[in-house]
Coordinates of N, CA, C and O in Angstrom, one line a residue:
M1 N 0.8 -1.2 0.0 CA 0.0 0.0 0.0 C 0.9 1.3 0.0 O 1.9 1.3 0.7
Q2 N 0.6 2.2 -0.8 CA 1.3 3.5 -0.9 C 0.4 4.7 -0.5 O -0.8 4.7 -0.8
H3 N 1.1 5.6 0.1 CA 0.4 6.8 0.6 C 1.4 8.0 0.4 O 2.5 7.9 0.8
K4 N 0.8 9.1 0.0 CA 1.7 10.3 -0.2 C 1.3 11.4 0.8 O 0.2 11.7 1.1
L5 N 2.4 12.0 1.4 CA 2.3 13.1 2.3 C 3.1 14.3 1.8 O 4.1 14.1 1.1
E6 N 2.6 15.5 2.1 CA 3.4 16.7 1.7 C 3.4 17.7 2.8 O 2.3 17.8 3.5
F7 N 4.5 18.3 3.1 CA 4.7 19.2 4.1 C 5.4 20.5 3.6 O 6.2 20.4 2.7
T8 N 5.0 21.6 4.1 CA 5.6 22.9 3.6 C 6.0 23.7 4.8 O 5.2 23.8 5.8
V9 N 7.1 24.4 4.8 CA 7.5 25.3 5.8 C 8.3 26.5 5.2 O 9.1 26.3 4.3
Q10 N 8.1 27.7 5.7 CA 8.8 28.8 5.3 C 9.8 29.1 6.5 O 9.4 29.2 7.6
I11 N 11.1 29.2 6.1 CA 12.2 29.4 7.1 C 12.9 30.7 6.7 O 13.3 30.8 5.5
Q12 N 13.0 31.6 7.6 CA 13.7 32.9 7.3 C 15.2 32.8 7.4 O 15.8 33.4 8.2
R13 N 15.7 32.0 6.5 CA 17.2 31.8 6.3 C 17.4 31.5 4.8 O 16.5 31.0 4.2
P14 N 18.6 31.8 4.3 CA 18.8 31.6 2.9 C 18.8 30.1 2.5 O 19.0 29.2 3.4
V15 N 18.4 29.8 1.3 CA 18.3 28.4 0.8 C 19.6 27.7 1.1 O 19.6 26.5 1.5
S16 N 20.8 28.3 0.9 CA 22.0 27.6 1.1 C 22.2 27.1 2.5 O 22.8 26.0 2.7
V17 N 21.7 27.9 3.5 CA 21.8 27.5 4.9 C 20.9 26.3 5.2 O 21.3 25.4 5.8
V18 N 19.7 26.4 4.7 CA 18.7 25.3 5.0 C 19.1 24.0 4.3 O 19.1 23.0 4.9
Y19 N 19.6 24.2 3.1 CA 20.0 23.0 2.3 C 21.2 22.3 3.0 O 21.3 21.1 3.2
A20 N 22.2 23.1 3.3 CA 23.4 22.6 4.0 C 23.1 21.9 5.3 O 23.7 20.9 5.6
H21 N 22.2 22.4 6.0 CA 21.8 21.8 7.3 C 21.2 20.4 7.1 O 21.5 19.5 7.8
L22 N 20.3 20.4 6.2 CA 19.6 19.1 5.9 C 20.5 18.1 5.1 O 20.2 16.9 5.1
A23 N 21.6 18.6 4.5 CA 22.5 17.7 3.8 C 23.4 16.9 4.7 O 24.0 15.9 4.3
Q24 N 23.4 17.3 6.0 CA 24.3 16.6 7.0 C 23.4 15.7 7.9 O 22.6 16.2 8.7
P25 N 23.5 14.4 7.8 CA 22.7 13.5 8.5 C 22.7 13.7 10.0 O 21.6 13.7 10.7
R26 N 23.8 14.1 10.6 CA 23.9 14.2 12.1 C 23.1 15.4 12.6 O 22.7 15.5 13.7
N27 N 22.7 16.3 11.7 CA 21.9 17.5 12.1 C 20.4 17.0 12.4 O 19.7 17.8 13.0
F28 N 20.0 15.8 12.0 CA 18.7 15.4 12.3 C 18.5 15.0 13.8 O 17.4 15.0 14.2
I29 N 19.6 14.8 14.5 CA 19.5 14.6 15.9 C 18.9 15.9 16.5 O 19.5 17.0 16.3
G30 N 17.9 15.8 17.3 CA 17.2 16.9 17.9 C 16.2 17.6 17.0 O 15.4 18.3 17.5
L31 N 16.2 17.2 15.7 CA 15.1 17.7 14.8 C 14.0 16.7 14.8 O 12.8 17.0 15.0
Q32 N 14.3 15.4 14.5 CA 13.4 14.4 14.3 C 13.1 13.8 15.7 O 14.0 13.3 16.3
P33 N 11.9 13.9 16.3 CA 11.7 13.6 17.7 C 11.9 12.1 18.1 O 12.2 11.9 19.3
L34 N 11.8 11.2 17.2 CA 12.0 9.8 17.6 C 13.5 9.4 17.5 O 13.9 8.4 18.0
L35 N 14.3 10.1 16.7 CA 15.6 9.8 16.4 C 16.5 9.8 17.6 O 16.6 10.9 18.3
S36 N 17.2 8.7 17.9 CA 18.1 8.7 19.1 C 19.6 8.6 18.7 O 20.5 9.0 19.4
S37 N 19.9 8.1 17.5 CA 21.3 8.0 17.1 C 21.4 7.8 15.6 O 20.5 7.4 14.9
I38 N 22.6 8.2 15.1 CA 22.9 8.1 13.7 C 24.3 7.5 13.6 O 25.2 7.9 14.4
S39 N 24.5 6.5 12.8 CA 25.8 5.8 12.8 C 26.1 5.3 11.4 O 25.3 5.3 10.5
S40 N 27.4 4.9 11.2 CA 27.8 4.3 9.9 C 27.6 5.2 8.7 O 27.2 4.7 7.7
V41 N 27.9 6.5 8.9 CA 27.7 7.4 7.7 C 28.8 7.1 6.7 O 30.0 7.1 7.0
E42 N 28.4 6.8 5.5 CA 29.4 6.4 4.4 C 29.0 7.3 3.2 O 27.9 7.2 2.7
E43 N 30.0 8.1 2.8 CA 29.7 8.9 1.6 C 29.9 8.1 0.3 O 30.7 7.2 0.2
F44 N 29.2 8.6 -0.8 CA 29.4 7.9 -2.1 C 29.1 9.0 -3.1 O 28.6 10.1 -2.9
S45 N 29.3 8.6 -4.4 CA 29.0 9.4 -5.5 C 28.2 8.6 -6.5 O 28.6 7.4 -6.8
I46 N 27.2 9.1 -7.1 CA 26.4 8.4 -8.1 C 26.0 9.4 -9.2 O 25.4 10.5 -8.9
N47 N 26.3 9.2 -10.4 CA 26.1 10.1 -11.5 C 26.5 11.5 -11.2 O 25.8 12.5 -11.4
N48 N 27.7 11.6 -10.7 CA 28.3 12.9 -10.3 C 27.6 13.7 -9.2 O 27.7 14.9 -9.1
K49 N 26.8 13.0 -8.5 CA 26.1 13.6 -7.4 C 26.6 13.0 -6.1 O 26.7 11.8 -6.0
R50 N 26.8 13.8 -5.1 CA 27.2 13.4 -3.7 C 26.0 12.7 -3.0 O 24.9 13.2 -3.2
G51 N 26.4 11.8 -2.2 CA 25.3 11.2 -1.3 C 26.0 10.5 -0.1 O 27.2 10.5 0.0
C52 N 25.1 9.9 0.7 CA 25.6 9.2 1.9 C 24.6 8.1 2.2 O 23.4 8.3 2.0
K53 N 25.1 7.1 2.8 CA 24.3 6.0 3.4 C 24.6 6.0 4.9 O 25.7 6.2 5.3
Y54 N 23.6 5.7 5.7 CA 23.8 5.7 7.1 C 22.6 4.9 7.8 O 21.6 4.6 7.2
E55 N 22.8 4.6 9.1 CA 21.8 4.0 9.9 C 21.4 4.9 11.0 O 22.2 5.7 11.5
T56 N 20.1 4.8 11.3 CA 19.6 5.6 12.4 C 18.8 4.6 13.3 O 18.5 3.5 12.9
V57 N 18.6 5.1 14.5 CA 17.7 4.4 15.5 C 16.6 5.3 15.9 O 16.9 6.4 16.4
E58 N 15.4 4.9 15.8 CA 14.2 5.6 16.4 C 13.8 4.9 17.6 O 13.7 3.7 17.6
D59 N 13.5 5.7 18.7 CA 13.1 5.1 19.9 C 11.6 5.4 20.1 O 11.2 6.5 20.1
F60 N 10.8 4.3 20.1 CA 9.4 4.4 20.4 C 9.2 4.2 21.8 O 9.8 3.3 22.4
R61 N 8.4 5.1 22.5 CA 8.3 5.1 23.9 C 6.8 5.0 24.4 O 5.9 5.4 23.7
V62 N 6.7 4.5 25.6 CA 5.4 4.6 26.3 C 5.7 5.4 27.5 O 6.5 5.0 28.4
G63 N 5.2 6.7 27.5 CA 5.6 7.6 28.4 C 7.1 8.0 28.2 O 7.5 8.3 27.1
S64 N 7.9 7.8 29.2 CA 9.3 8.1 29.0 C 10.1 6.8 28.9 O 11.4 6.9 28.8
I65 N 9.5 5.7 28.8 CA 10.2 4.4 28.8 C 10.3 3.9 27.3 O 9.2 3.7 26.6
P66 N 11.5 3.7 26.8 CA 11.7 3.2 25.4 C 11.2 1.7 25.4 O 11.5 0.9 26.2
V67 N 10.3 1.4 24.4 CA 9.7 0.1 24.3 C 10.2 -0.6 23.0 O 10.1 -1.8 22.9
F68 N 10.7 0.2 22.1 CA 11.1 -0.4 20.8 C 12.2 0.5 20.2 O 12.0 1.7 20.0
H69 N 13.3 -0.1 19.8 CA 14.4 0.6 19.1 C 14.3 0.1 17.6 O 14.6 -1.0 17.3
N70 N 13.9 1.0 16.7 CA 13.7 0.7 15.3 C 14.9 1.1 14.5 O 15.2 2.3 14.4
R71 N 15.7 0.2 14.0 CA 16.9 0.5 13.2 C 16.4 0.7 11.8 O 15.7 0.0 11.2
I72 N 16.9 1.8 11.2 CA 16.5 2.3 9.9 C 17.7 2.5 9.0 O 18.8 3.0 9.5
H73 N 17.6 2.2 7.7 CA 18.7 2.4 6.8 C 18.3 3.5 5.8 O 17.2 3.5 5.3
V74 N 19.2 4.5 5.6 CA 18.8 5.6 4.8 C 19.9 5.8 3.8 O 21.1 5.6 4.0
Q75 N 19.4 6.2 2.6 CA 20.3 6.6 1.5 C 19.9 7.9 1.0 O 18.7 8.1 0.6
T76 N 20.8 8.9 1.1 CA 20.5 10.3 0.7 C 21.3 10.7 -0.5 O 22.5 10.5 -0.5
V77 N 20.7 11.4 -1.5 CA 21.5 11.9 -2.6 C 21.2 13.5 -2.6 O 20.1 13.9 -2.6
L78 N 22.3 14.2 -2.7 CA 22.2 15.7 -2.8 C 22.0 15.9 -4.3 O 22.9 16.3 -5.1
T79 N 20.7 15.8 -4.7 CA 20.4 15.7 -6.2 C 20.7 17.0 -6.9 O 21.3 16.9 -8.0
E80 N 20.3 18.1 -6.4 CA 20.7 19.4 -7.0 C 21.1 20.4 -5.9 O 20.3 20.7 -5.1
P81 N 22.4 20.8 -5.9 CA 22.8 21.7 -4.8 C 21.9 22.9 -4.6 O 21.5 23.5 -5.6
D82 N 21.5 23.1 -3.4 CA 20.6 24.2 -3.0 C 19.2 24.2 -3.6 O 18.5 25.1 -3.5
Q83 N 18.9 23.0 -4.2 CA 17.5 22.9 -4.8 C 16.8 21.6 -4.4 O 15.6 21.7 -4.1
Q84 N 17.5 20.5 -4.3 CA 16.8 19.2 -4.1 C 17.7 18.2 -3.4 O 18.8 18.0 -3.7
I85 N 17.1 17.5 -2.4 CA 17.7 16.4 -1.7 C 16.6 15.3 -1.8 O 15.5 15.5 -1.6
D86 N 17.1 14.0 -2.1 CA 16.2 12.9 -2.1 C 16.8 11.8 -1.2 O 18.0 11.5 -1.2
S87 N 15.9 11.2 -0.5 CA 16.3 10.1 0.4 C 15.4 8.9 0.3 O 14.2 9.1 0.0
I88 N 15.9 7.7 0.5 CA 15.1 6.5 0.6 C 15.4 5.9 2.0 O 16.6 5.8 2.4
V89 N 14.3 5.6 2.7 CA 14.4 5.2 4.0 C 13.8 3.8 4.1 O 12.6 3.6 3.6
Y90 N 14.5 2.8 4.6 CA 14.0 1.4 4.7 C 13.9 1.1 6.2 O 14.8 1.3 7.0
S91 N 12.9 0.4 6.6 CA 12.6 -0.1 7.9 C 11.9 -1.4 7.9 O 11.1 -1.7 6.9
K92 N 12.0 -2.1 8.9 CA 11.2 -3.4 9.0 C 9.8 -3.0 9.5 O 9.6 -2.0 10.2
P93 N 8.7 -3.6 9.2 CA 8.6 -4.8 8.3 C 8.3 -4.4 6.9 O 7.2 -4.0 6.6
N94 N 9.3 -4.3 6.0 CA 9.1 -3.9 4.6 C 8.5 -2.6 4.4 O 7.5 -2.4 3.7
I95 N 9.0 -1.6 5.2 CA 8.5 -0.2 5.1 C 9.5 0.6 4.3 O 10.7 0.5 4.5
R96 N 9.1 1.4 3.3 CA 9.9 2.3 2.5 C 9.3 3.7 2.5 O 8.1 3.8 2.2
L97 N 10.2 4.7 2.7 CA 9.8 6.0 2.5 C 10.7 6.7 1.5 O 11.9 6.6 1.6
D98 N 10.1 7.2 0.4 CA 10.8 8.0 -0.6 C 10.5 9.4 -0.3 O 9.4 9.9 -0.3
V99 N 11.6 10.2 0.1 CA 11.5 11.5 0.6 C 12.2 12.5 -0.4 O 13.3 12.3 -0.7
H100 N 11.4 13.5 -0.8 CA 11.9 14.5 -1.7 C 11.8 15.9 -1.1 O 10.7 16.3 -0.7
Y101 N 12.9 16.5 -0.9 CA 13.0 17.9 -0.4 C 13.2 18.9 -1.5 O 14.2 18.7 -2.3
Q102 N 12.4 19.9 -1.7 CA 12.6 20.9 -2.7 C 12.8 22.3 -2.0 O 11.9 22.6 -1.1
F103 N 13.8 23.0 -2.3 CA 14.2 24.2 -1.7 C 14.0 25.4 -2.7 O 14.6 25.3 -3.8
T104 N 13.3 26.4 -2.3 CA 13.0 27.6 -3.2 C 13.2 28.8 -2.4 O 12.7 29.0 -1.3
S105 N 13.9 29.8 -3.0 CA 14.1 31.1 -2.4 C 12.8 31.8 -2.5 O 12.1 31.9 -3.5
Q106 N 12.3 32.4 -1.3 CA 11.0 33.1 -1.3 C 11.0 34.1 -0.1 O 11.3 33.7 1.0
D107 N 10.7 35.3 -0.4 CA 10.5 36.4 0.6 C 11.7 36.5 1.5 O 11.6 36.6 2.7
G108 N 12.9 36.4 0.9 CA 14.1 36.6 1.7 C 14.5 35.4 2.5 O 15.5 35.4 3.3
G109 N 13.8 34.3 2.4 CA 14.1 33.1 3.1 C 13.9 31.9 2.2 O 14.2 32.0 1.0
T110 N 13.5 30.7 2.8 CA 13.5 29.5 2.0 C 12.1 28.9 2.2 O 11.6 28.8 3.3
L111 N 11.5 28.5 1.1 CA 10.3 27.7 1.1 C 10.7 26.3 0.9 O 11.3 25.9 -0.1
L112 N 10.5 25.5 1.9 CA 10.9 24.0 1.9 C 9.6 23.2 1.7 O 8.7 23.3 2.6
I113 N 9.6 22.4 0.7 CA 8.5 21.5 0.5 C 9.1 20.1 0.6 O 10.1 19.7 -0.1
E114 N 8.5 19.3 1.4 CA 8.9 17.9 1.6 C 7.7 17.0 1.1 O 6.6 17.1 1.6
Q115 N 8.0 16.1 0.2 CA 7.1 15.1 -0.3 C 7.5 13.8 0.1 O 8.7 13.5 0.0
M116 N 6.6 13.0 0.6 CA 7.0 11.6 1.1 C 6.0 10.6 0.5 O 4.8 10.8 0.7
L117 N 6.6 9.6 -0.1 CA 5.8 8.5 -0.6 C 6.1 7.3 0.4 O 7.2 6.8 0.5
I118 N 5.0 6.8 1.0 CA 5.2 5.7 2.0 C 4.6 4.4 1.4 O 3.5 4.4 1.0
S119 N 5.5 3.4 1.5 CA 5.0 2.1 1.1 C 5.2 1.2 2.4 O 6.3 1.1 2.9
A120 N 4.1 0.6 2.8 CA 4.1 -0.2 4.0 C 3.0 -1.3 3.9 O 2.0 -1.2 3.2
P121 N 3.3 -2.5 4.5 CA 2.3 -3.5 4.5 C 1.0 -3.0 5.1 O 1.0 -2.2 6.0
A122 N -0.2 -3.5 4.6 CA -1.5 -3.1 5.1 C -1.7 -3.2 6.6 O -2.3 -2.3 7.2
L123 N -1.1 -4.2 7.2 CA -1.3 -4.4 8.6 C -0.7 -3.2 9.5 O -1.3 -2.9 10.5
V124 N 0.3 -2.5 9.0 CA 0.9 -1.4 9.8 C 0.8 -0.1 9.1 O 1.3 0.9 9.6
S125 N 0.2 0.0 7.9 CA 0.2 1.2 7.1 C -0.4 2.4 7.8 O 0.1 3.5 7.8
S126 N -1.5 2.2 8.5 CA -2.2 3.3 9.2 C -1.3 3.9 10.3 O -1.2 5.1 10.4
Y127 N -0.7 3.0 11.0 CA 0.2 3.5 12.1 C 1.4 4.2 11.5 O 1.8 5.3 12.0
V128 N 2.0 3.7 10.5 CA 3.2 4.3 9.8 C 2.8 5.6 9.3 O 3.6 6.6 9.5
I129 N 1.7 5.8 8.6 CA 1.3 7.0 8.0 C 1.0 8.1 9.1 O 1.5 9.2 9.0
S130 N 0.3 7.7 10.1 CA 0.0 8.7 11.2 C 1.2 9.1 11.9 O 1.4 10.3 12.3
T131 N 2.1 8.2 12.2 CA 3.4 8.5 12.9 C 4.2 9.4 12.0 O 4.8 10.4 12.5
A132 N 4.3 9.1 10.7 CA 5.1 9.9 9.8 C 4.6 11.3 9.7 O 5.4 12.3 9.7
Q133 N 3.3 11.4 9.7 CA 2.6 12.8 9.6 C 3.0 13.6 10.8 O 3.5 14.7 10.7
R134 N 2.9 13.0 12.0 CA 3.2 13.7 13.3 C 4.6 14.0 13.4 O 5.0 15.1 13.7
V135 N 5.5 13.0 13.1 CA 6.9 13.2 13.2 C 7.5 14.3 12.3 O 8.3 15.1 12.6
Q136 N 7.0 14.2 11.0 CA 7.6 15.2 10.0 C 7.1 16.6 10.3 O 7.8 17.6 10.1
E137 N 5.9 16.8 10.8 CA 5.4 18.1 11.1 C 6.3 18.7 12.3 O 6.7 19.8 12.2
Q138 N 6.6 17.8 13.3 CA 7.4 18.3 14.4 C 8.9 18.5 13.9 O 9.5 19.5 14.3
T139 N 9.4 17.7 13.0 CA 10.7 17.8 12.5 C 10.9 19.2 11.8 O 11.9 19.9 12.0
L140 N 10.0 19.5 10.9 CA 10.1 20.8 10.2 C 9.9 22.0 11.1 O 10.5 23.0 10.9
A141 N 9.0 21.9 12.1 CA 8.9 22.9 13.1 C 10.2 23.1 13.9 O 10.6 24.2 14.1
N142 N 10.8 22.0 14.2 CA 12.1 22.1 14.9 C 13.2 22.7 14.1 O 14.0 23.4 14.5
L143 N 13.2 22.3 12.8 CA 14.2 22.9 11.8 C 14.0 24.4 11.7 O 15.0 25.1 11.8
K144 N 12.8 24.8 11.6 CA 12.5 26.3 11.5 C 13.0 27.0 12.8 O 13.7 28.0 12.7
R145 N 12.6 26.4 13.9 CA 13.0 27.0 15.2 C 14.5 27.1 15.3 O 15.1 28.1 15.7
R146 N 15.2 26.0 15.0 CA 16.7 25.9 15.1 C 17.4 26.9 14.2 O 18.2 27.6 14.7
L147 N 17.0 26.9 13.0 CA 17.7 27.8 12.0 C 17.4 29.2 12.2 O 18.3 30.1 12.1
E148 N 16.2 29.6 12.6 CA 15.9 31.0 12.8 C 16.5 31.5 14.1 O 16.8 32.6 14.2
A149 N 16.6 30.6 15.1 CA 17.2 30.9 16.4 C 18.7 31.2 16.2 O 19.3 32.1 16.8
E150 N 19.4 30.4 15.3 CA 20.8 30.6 15.0 C 21.0 32.0 14.4 O 22.0 32.6 14.6
Q151 N 20.1 32.4 13.5 CA 20.2 33.7 12.9 C 20.1 34.8 14.0 O 20.8 35.8 13.9
A152 N 19.2 34.6 14.9 CA 18.9 35.7 16.0 C 20.1 35.7 16.9 O 20.3 36.8 17.6
A153 N 20.9 34.6 17.1 CA 22.0 34.6 18.1 C 23.2 35.4 17.6 O 23.4 35.8 16.6

């Protein structure tokens, strides 16, 4: 089963700053609320485009108690510098997220559009979709807060 989500955020920072921040996997710590670690970052080049592969762990909690550590495999390609980043995220059980970030200069800042295509088994698709919706909304809000606070500092 496939489902498409789209998110938009306006960040009052130049495109180059927003792009560079999201191009570094370790910057997702503190942005993505479930993410507890990133490891095994390995850079590569494909069709003259830079990219990286890495693993992350998401901690699912009941209250403050971690109940499940979900290991995720990510492949990111810096498709068009300062314009587009594409990632493929793999997780068990047979879950795949194709994530497309589009960066546009707008009103002295950056309009960031994130499109996500989720493929998941029917048994877990409703949970995966609702969790992805909640987590990505929070991730982009955290990104906006972080980058705009850096500018103010």
